[in-house]
Coordinates of C-alpha atoms in Angstrom, one line a residue:
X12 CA -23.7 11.7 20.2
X13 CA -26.7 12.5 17.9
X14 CA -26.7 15.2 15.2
X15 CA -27.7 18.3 16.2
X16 CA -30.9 19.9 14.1
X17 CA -29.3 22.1 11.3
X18 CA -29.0 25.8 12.5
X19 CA -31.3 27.3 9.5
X20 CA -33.7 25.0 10.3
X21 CA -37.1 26.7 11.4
X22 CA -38.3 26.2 14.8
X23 CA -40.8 23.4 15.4
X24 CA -43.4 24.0 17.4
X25 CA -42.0 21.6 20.2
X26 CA -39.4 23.8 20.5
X27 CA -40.6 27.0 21.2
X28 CA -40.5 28.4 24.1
X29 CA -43.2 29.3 26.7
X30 CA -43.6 32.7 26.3
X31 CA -43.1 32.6 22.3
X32 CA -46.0 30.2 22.8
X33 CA -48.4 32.6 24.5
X34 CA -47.4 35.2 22.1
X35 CA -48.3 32.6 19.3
X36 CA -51.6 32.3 20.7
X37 CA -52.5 35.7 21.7
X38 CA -51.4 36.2 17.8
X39 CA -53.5 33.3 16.3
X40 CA -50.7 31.7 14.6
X41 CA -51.0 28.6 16.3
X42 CA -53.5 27.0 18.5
X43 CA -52.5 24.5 21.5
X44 CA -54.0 21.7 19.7
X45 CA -51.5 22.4 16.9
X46 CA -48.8 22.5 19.6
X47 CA -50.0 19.5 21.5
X48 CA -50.0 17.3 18.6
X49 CA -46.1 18.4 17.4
X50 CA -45.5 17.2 21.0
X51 CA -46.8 14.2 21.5
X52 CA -45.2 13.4 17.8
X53 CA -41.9 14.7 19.0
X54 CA -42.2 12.1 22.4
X55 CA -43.3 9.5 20.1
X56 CA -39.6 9.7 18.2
X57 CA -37.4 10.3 21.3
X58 CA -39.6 8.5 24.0
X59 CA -38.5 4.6 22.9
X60 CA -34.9 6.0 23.2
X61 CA -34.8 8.1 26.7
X62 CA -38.0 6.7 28.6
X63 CA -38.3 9.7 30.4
X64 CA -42.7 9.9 31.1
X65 CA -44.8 8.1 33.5
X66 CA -48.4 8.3 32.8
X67 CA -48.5 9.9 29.5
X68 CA -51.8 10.8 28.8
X69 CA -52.2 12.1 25.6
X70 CA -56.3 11.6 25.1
X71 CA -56.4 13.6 28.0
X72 CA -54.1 16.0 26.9
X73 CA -55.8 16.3 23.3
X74 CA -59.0 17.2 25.4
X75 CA -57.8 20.3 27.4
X76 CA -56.1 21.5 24.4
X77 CA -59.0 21.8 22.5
X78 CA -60.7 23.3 25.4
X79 CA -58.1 26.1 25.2
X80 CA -57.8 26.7 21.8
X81 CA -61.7 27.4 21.7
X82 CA -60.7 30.0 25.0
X83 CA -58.4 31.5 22.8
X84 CA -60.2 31.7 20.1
X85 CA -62.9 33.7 22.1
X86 CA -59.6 35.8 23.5
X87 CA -60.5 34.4 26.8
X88 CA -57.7 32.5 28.4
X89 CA -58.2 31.2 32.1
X90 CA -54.7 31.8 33.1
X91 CA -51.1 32.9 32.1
X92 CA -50.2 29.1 30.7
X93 CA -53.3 28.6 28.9
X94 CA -52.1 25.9 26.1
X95 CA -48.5 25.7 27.4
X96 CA -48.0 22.2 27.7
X97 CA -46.2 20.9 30.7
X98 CA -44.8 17.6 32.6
X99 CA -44.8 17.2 36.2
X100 CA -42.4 14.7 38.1
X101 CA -43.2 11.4 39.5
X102 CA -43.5 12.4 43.3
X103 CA -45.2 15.6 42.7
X104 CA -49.4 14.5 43.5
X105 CA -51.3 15.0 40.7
X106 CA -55.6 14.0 41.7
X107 CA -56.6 10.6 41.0
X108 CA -53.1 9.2 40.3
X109 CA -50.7 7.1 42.1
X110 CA -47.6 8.6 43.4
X111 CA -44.7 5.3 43.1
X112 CA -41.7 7.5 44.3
X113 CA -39.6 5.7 41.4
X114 CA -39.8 3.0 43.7
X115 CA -41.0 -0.3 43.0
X116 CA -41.9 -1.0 47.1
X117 CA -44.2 1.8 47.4
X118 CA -48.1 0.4 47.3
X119 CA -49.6 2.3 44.5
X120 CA -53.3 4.4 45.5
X121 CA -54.3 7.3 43.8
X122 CA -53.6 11.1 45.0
X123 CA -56.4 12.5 46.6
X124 CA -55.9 16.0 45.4
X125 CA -52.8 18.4 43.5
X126 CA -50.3 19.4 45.5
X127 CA -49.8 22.8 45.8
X128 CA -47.3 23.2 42.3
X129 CA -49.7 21.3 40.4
X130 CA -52.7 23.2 41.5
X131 CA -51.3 26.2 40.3
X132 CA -50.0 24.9 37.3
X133 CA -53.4 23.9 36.3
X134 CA -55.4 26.7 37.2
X135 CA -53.1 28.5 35.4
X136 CA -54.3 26.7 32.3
X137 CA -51.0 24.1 31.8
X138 CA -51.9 21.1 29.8
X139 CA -50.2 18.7 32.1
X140 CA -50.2 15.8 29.8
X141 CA -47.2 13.5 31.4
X142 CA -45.8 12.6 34.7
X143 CA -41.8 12.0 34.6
X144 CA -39.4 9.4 36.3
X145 CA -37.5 9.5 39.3
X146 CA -35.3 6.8 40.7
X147 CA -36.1 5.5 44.1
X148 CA -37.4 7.9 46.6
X149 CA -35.8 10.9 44.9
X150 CA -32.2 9.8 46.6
X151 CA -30.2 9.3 43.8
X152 CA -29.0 12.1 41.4
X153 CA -30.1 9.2 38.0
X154 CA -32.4 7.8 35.8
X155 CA -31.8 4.5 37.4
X156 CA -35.2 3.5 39.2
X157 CA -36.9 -0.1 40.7
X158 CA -39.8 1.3 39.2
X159 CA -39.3 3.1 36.2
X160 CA -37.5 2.0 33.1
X161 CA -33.7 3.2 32.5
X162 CA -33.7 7.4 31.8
X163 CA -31.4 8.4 29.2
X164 CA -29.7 11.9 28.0
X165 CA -30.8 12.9 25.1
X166 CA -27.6 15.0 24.2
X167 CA -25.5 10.8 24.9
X168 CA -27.7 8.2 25.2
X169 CA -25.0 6.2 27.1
X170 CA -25.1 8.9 29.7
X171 CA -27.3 9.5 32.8
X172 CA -29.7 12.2 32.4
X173 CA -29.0 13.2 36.1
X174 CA -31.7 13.3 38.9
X175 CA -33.9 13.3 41.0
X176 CA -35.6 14.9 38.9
X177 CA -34.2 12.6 36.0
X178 CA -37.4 12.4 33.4
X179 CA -37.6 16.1 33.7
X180 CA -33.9 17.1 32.9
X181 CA -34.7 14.3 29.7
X182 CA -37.8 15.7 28.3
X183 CA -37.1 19.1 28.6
X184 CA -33.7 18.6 26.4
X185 CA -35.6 16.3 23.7
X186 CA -38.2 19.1 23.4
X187 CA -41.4 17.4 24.7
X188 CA -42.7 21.4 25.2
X189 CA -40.8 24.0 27.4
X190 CA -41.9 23.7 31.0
X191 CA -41.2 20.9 33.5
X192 CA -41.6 20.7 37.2
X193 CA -39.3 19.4 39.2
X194 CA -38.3 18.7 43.1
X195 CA -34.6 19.8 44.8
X196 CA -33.4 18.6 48.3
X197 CA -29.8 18.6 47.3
X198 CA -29.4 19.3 43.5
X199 CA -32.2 17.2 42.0
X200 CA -33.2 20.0 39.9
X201 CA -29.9 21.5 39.3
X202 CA -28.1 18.2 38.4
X203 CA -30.4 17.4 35.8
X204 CA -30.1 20.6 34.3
X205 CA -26.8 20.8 34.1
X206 CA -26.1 17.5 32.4
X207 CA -28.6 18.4 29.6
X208 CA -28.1 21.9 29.2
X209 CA -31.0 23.4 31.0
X210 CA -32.3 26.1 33.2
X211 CA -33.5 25.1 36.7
X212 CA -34.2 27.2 39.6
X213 CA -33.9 26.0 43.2
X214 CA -35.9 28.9 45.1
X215 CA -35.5 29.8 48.6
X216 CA -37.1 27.4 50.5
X217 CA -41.3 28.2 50.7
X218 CA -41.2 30.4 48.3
X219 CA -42.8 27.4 45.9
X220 CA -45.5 25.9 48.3
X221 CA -44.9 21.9 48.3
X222 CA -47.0 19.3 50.0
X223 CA -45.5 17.6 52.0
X224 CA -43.0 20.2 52.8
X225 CA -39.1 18.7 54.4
X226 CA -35.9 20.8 55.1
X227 CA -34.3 21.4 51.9
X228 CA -37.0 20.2 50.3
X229 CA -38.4 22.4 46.9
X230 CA -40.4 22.3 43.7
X231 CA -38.4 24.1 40.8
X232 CA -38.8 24.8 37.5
X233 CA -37.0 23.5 34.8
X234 CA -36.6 25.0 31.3
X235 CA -34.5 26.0 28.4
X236 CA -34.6 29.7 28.9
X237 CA -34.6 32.1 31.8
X238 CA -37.7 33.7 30.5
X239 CA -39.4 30.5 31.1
X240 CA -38.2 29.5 34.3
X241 CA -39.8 33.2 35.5
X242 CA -43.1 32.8 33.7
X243 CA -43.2 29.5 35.6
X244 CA -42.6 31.4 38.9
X245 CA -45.1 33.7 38.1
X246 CA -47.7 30.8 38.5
X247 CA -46.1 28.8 40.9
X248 CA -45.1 30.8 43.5
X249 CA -48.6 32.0 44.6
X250 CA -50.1 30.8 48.4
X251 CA -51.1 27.8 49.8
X252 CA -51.6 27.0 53.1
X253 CA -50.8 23.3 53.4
X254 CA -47.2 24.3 53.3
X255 CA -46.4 25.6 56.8
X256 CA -43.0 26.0 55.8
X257 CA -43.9 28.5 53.1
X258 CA -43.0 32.2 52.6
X259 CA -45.7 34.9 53.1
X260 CA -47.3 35.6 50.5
X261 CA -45.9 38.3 48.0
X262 CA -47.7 39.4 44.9
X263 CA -45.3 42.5 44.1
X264 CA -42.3 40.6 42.9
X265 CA -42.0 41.6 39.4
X266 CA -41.0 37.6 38.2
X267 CA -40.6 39.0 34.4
X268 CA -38.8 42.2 35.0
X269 CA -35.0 40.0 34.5
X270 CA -33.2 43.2 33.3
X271 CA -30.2 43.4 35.7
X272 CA -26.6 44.9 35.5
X273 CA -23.9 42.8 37.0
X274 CA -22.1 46.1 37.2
X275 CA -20.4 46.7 40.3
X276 CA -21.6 43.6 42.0
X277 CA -19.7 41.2 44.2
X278 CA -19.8 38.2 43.1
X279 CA -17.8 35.3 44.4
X280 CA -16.0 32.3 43.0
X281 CA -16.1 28.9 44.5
X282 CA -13.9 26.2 42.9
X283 CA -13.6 24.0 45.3
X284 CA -16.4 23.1 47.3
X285 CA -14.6 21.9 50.9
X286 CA -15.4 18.2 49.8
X287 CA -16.5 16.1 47.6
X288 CA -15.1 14.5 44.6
X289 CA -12.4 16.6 42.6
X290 CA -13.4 19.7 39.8
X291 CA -12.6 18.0 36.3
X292 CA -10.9 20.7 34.3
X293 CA -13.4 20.7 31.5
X294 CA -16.2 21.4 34.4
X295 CA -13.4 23.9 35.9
X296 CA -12.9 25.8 32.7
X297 CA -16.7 26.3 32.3
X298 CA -17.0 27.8 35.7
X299 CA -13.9 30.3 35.5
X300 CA -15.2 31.3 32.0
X301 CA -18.7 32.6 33.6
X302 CA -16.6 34.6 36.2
X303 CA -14.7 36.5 33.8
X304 CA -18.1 36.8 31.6
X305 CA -19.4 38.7 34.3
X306 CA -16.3 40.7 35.4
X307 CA -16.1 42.0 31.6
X308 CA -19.8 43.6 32.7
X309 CA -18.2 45.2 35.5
X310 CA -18.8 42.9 38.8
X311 CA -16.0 42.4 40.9
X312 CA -15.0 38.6 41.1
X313 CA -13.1 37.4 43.9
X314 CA -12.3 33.5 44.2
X315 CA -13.7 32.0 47.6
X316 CA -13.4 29.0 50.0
X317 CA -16.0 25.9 50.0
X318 CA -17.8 26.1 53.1
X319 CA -18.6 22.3 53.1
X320 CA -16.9 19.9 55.4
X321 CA -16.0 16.1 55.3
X322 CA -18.3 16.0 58.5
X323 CA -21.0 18.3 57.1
X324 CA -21.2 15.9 54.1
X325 CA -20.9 12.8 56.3
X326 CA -23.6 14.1 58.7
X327 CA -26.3 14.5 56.0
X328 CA -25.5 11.2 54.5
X329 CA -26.1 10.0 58.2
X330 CA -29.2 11.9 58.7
X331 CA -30.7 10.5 55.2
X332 CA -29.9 6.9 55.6
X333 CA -31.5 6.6 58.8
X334 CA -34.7 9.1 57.5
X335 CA -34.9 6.5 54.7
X336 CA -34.7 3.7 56.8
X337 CA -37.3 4.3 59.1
X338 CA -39.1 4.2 56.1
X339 CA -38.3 0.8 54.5
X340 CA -38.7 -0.8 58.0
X341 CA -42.1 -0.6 57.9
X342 CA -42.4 -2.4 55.3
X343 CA -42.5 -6.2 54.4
X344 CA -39.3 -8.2 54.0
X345 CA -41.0 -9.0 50.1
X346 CA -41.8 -5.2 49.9
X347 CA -38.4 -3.9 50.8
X348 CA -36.7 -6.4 48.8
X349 CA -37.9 -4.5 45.8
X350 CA -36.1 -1.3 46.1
X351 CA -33.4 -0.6 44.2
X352 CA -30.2 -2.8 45.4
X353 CA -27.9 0.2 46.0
X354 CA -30.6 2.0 47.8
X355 CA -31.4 -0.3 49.9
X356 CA -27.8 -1.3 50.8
X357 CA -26.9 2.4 51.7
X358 CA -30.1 3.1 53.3
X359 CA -29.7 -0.4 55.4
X360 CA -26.6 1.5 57.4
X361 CA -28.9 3.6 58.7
X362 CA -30.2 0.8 61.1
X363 CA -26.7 0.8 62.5
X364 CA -26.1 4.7 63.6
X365 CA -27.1 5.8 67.0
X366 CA -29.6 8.4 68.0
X367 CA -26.5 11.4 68.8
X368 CA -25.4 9.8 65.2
X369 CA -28.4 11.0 63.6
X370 CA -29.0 14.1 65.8
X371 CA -25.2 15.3 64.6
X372 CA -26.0 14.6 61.3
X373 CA -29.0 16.8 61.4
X374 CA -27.2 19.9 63.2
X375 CA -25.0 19.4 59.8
X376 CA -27.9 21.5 58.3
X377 CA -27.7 24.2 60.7
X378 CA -23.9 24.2 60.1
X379 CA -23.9 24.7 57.1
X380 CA -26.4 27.4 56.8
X381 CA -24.3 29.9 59.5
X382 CA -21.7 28.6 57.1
X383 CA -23.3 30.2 54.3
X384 CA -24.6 33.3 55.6
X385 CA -21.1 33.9 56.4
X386 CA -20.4 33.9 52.9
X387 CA -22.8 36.2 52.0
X388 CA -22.2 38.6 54.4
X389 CA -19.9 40.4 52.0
X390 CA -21.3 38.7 48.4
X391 CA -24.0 39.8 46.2
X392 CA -23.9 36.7 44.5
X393 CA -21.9 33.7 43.9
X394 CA -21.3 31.2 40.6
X395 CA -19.8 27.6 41.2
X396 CA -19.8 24.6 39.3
X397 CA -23.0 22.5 39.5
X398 CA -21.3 19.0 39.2
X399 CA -17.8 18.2 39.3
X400 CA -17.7 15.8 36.8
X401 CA -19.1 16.2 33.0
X402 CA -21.2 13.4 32.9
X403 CA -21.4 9.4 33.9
X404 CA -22.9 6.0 32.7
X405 CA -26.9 5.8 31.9
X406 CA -26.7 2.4 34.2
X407 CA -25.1 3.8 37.2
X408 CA -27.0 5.4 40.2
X409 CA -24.3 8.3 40.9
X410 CA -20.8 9.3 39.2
X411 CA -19.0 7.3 41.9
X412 CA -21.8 4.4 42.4
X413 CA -20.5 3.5 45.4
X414 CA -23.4 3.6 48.3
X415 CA -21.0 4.0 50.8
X416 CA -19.5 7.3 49.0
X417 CA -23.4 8.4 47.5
X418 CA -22.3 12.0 47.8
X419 CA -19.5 13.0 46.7
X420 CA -21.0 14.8 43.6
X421 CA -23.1 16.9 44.9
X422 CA -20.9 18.8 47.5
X423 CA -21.7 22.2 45.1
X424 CA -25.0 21.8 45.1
X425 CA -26.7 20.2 48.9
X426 CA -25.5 23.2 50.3
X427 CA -28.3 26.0 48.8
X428 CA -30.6 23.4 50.0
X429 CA -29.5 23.5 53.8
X430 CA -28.9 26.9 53.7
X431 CA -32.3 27.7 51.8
X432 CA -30.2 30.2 49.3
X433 CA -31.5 30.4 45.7
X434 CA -29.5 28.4 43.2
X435 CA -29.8 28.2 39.4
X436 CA -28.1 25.9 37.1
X437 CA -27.9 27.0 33.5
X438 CA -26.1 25.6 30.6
X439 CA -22.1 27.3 30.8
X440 CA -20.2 25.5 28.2
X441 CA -19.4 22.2 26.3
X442 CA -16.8 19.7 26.7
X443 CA -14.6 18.5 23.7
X444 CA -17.7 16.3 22.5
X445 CA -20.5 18.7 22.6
X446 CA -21.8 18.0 26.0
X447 CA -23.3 20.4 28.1
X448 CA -22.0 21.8 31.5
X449 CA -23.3 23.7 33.8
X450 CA -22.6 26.9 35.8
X451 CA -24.3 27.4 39.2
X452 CA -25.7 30.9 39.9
X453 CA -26.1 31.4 44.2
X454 CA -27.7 34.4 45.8
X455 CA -28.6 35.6 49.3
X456 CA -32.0 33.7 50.8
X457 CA -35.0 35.3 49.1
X458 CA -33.2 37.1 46.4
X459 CA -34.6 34.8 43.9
X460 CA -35.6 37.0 41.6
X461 CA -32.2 38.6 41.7
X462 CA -30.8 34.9 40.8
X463 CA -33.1 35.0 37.6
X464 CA -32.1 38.4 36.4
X465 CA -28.0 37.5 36.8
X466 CA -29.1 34.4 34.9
X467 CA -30.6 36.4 32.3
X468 CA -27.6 38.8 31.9
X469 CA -25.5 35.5 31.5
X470 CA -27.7 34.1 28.7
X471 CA -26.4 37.7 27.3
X472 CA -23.2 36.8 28.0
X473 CA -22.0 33.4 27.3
X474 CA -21.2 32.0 24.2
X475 CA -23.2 30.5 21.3
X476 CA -24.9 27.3 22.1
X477 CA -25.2 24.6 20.5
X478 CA -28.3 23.2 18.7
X479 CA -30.7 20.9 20.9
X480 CA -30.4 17.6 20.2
X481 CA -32.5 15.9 17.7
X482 CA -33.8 11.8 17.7
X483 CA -31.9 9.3 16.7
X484 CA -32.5 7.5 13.3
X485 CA -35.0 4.5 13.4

């Protein structure tokens, strides 16, 4: 575990926060070049340590930085992030880059255009000045790739960072610069976030268009505060037709109007998620201490019932082995030999299912989301665990890392995805070692700004937090 940054110590640059970072510019106090270059110092200590960027580009960065320091200068800025910089994962297109899917069998060829979250990033004004790792084709919750080097946690480097959205999760906990885009299909946002002490929102599904668009499949922001998470939403959550799975268009959602009383709402309790692998009791502790944080503001908790099964969970596995497989088939035998072992080993049983095998697994997802609105029917909001466990080996691909058990972990987390509620993870508590956990905040589909604003009364809530960490000693 490294030291943590003395508490006196004046905020670097680095570590500031999006919307201090607009104020700092609006202010003249800073320009984004000045910010820029504290980042790209900042990677240059923790990068040889956590490995968490793909295509770090920092000439290019350099470039758009001074190009929005002179916009500032003339009090022009071309959009709400003007200067902020960000990182956008692996599998997210960015135009004229190759898009590996953390996967050493994919052909490499250069995007043709943004996709929808990166397009609005960067007419927003984002320096977007690094790509981050995934492992292979976003199906493991790891750092662990074929392609990419090992992803580490900054807060242990002998622990996973989490994933999909591994890099992400990694650099936004070292402090390479407060915004970073991630994707979710069942916690890959969320997972991340929660094993370095994070804010990451999983929206209802289309309100973040994403090309290409899947069921369960999102774009999400992850952050260190709620504030930033919002001002991301602010940007990302505008139209694009190449999602045909997106929401209508809604420009009146107030994204940065977060004050919200959890007084007198009904918020529910979910220990145990129906299946999965069991609540550790530090993780449990965390999760019970949120609940009565929020019943000391006056909601009214009430403990509920999982709604996953052993054959909901079973089903999806099902469903997603054979998906992935009809993938690697096409490939050569040389190809496909260089995915990652245990992916290809769990994805290989896929061959072996039948087609009512596959269609059962599918009807899983509608299961589970009659499952859910169930739930809600008499909830305002919910708050579970994110993970069950506290945290698990940099090397392995999943807490259990067994591909015939791949997803046992993230029985708290798949289900949001399915069910296309809102889900937040933000930092909760520490185990006896200093490392983070993190508590899951659910709400009713589209109620995602409501998810921000009891994430935002939480941040109120909680207790202190610990410093972020800081590089280790060379």
């Amino acid at each position: 575990m490294h030291k943590p940054a003395p508490e006196e110590e004046v905020t670097s640059l680095h570590d500031l926060s999006a919307t201090d970072l607009i104020a700092g510019y609006r202010a003249k106090q800073f320009s984004p070049s000045e910010v820029l270059e504290e980042v790209i110092a900042h990677v240059a200590a923790w990068e040889p340590h956590i490995k968490a960027l793909y295509l770090f580009d920092p000439d290019g960065a350099r470039a758009a930085a001074r190009a929005s320091t002179e916009r500032w200068q003339k009090g022009e800025p071309v959009g709400t992030l003007d200067g902020v910089p960000v990182t956008i994962k692996d599998n997210i297109a960015t135009k004229g880059q190759p898009i590996p899917l953390g996967a050493a069998s994919v052909k490499l060829a250069a995007a043709g255009k943004d996709a929808p979250p990166a397009a609005r990033l960067r007419e927003a004004g984002a320096i977007i000045f690094s790509k981050t790792t995934m492992p292979d084709y976003g199906m493991l919750s790891s750092g662990l790739s074929s392609f990419h080097p090992l992803t580490r946690n900054p807060w242990d480097l002998s622990k996973n960072p989490g994933g999909s959205s591994a890099g992400a999760g990694a650099a936004a906990a070292a402090g390479y610069g407060p915004l970073h885009l991630g994707t979710d299909i069942g916690g890959s946002v969320r997972l991340p976030a929660c094993w370095c002490g994070l804010v990451a929102l999983k929206p209802s599904l289309g309100r973040i268009p994403i090309d290409p668009p899947y069921v369960g499949r999102v774009a999400g922001p992850m952050t260190r505060t709620v504030d930033d998470a919002a001002l991301m939403m602010c940007v990302l959550a505008k139209p694009d037709r190449r999602d045909g799975m997106s929401l209508p268009a809604d420009s009146t959602i107030p994204w940065k109007a977060l004050d919200k009383s959890p007084r007198k709402l009904r918020i529910g309790l979910m220990l145990d998620a129906g299946a999965g692998q069991p609540l550790e009791s530090e993780v449990r502790e965390v999760a019970v201490n949120a609940a009565k944080a929020f019943e000391s503001a006056g909601a009214v908790v009430t403990e509920v019932g999982g709604i996953l099964t052993r054959e909901m969970l079973d089903g999806l596995d099902h469903f997603w082995r054979a998906r992935l497989w009809d993938d690697l088939s096409k490939l050569s035998p040389e190809e496909r030999a260089k995915t990652l072992p245990y992916i290809h080993k769990w994805a290989e049983a896929g061959a072996k299912l039948s087609g009512v095998d596959v269609v059962r697994g599918f009807n899983a997802t509608m299961a589970i989301r009659a499952a859910a609105a169930k739930l809600f029917y008499e909830l305002d909001y919910m708050i579970s665990p994110v993970s069950p466990v506290v945290n698990f080996p940099a090397e392995f691909a999943a807490p259990i890392n067994d591909p015939d058990r791949p997803f046992e972990h993230i029985c708290y987390t798949v289900p949001w995805n399915m069910s296309e509620n809102p889900a937040l993870s933000i930092n909760g508590g520490y185990d006896a070692k200093g490392f983070p956990i993190g508590v899951q905040i659910i709400g009713r589909r589209f109620d995602d700004l409501g998810v921000l604003g009891m994430a935002k009364a939480f941040e109120g809530l909680r207790g202190p937090q610990r410093p972020w960490p800081t590089p280790p000693k060379t």
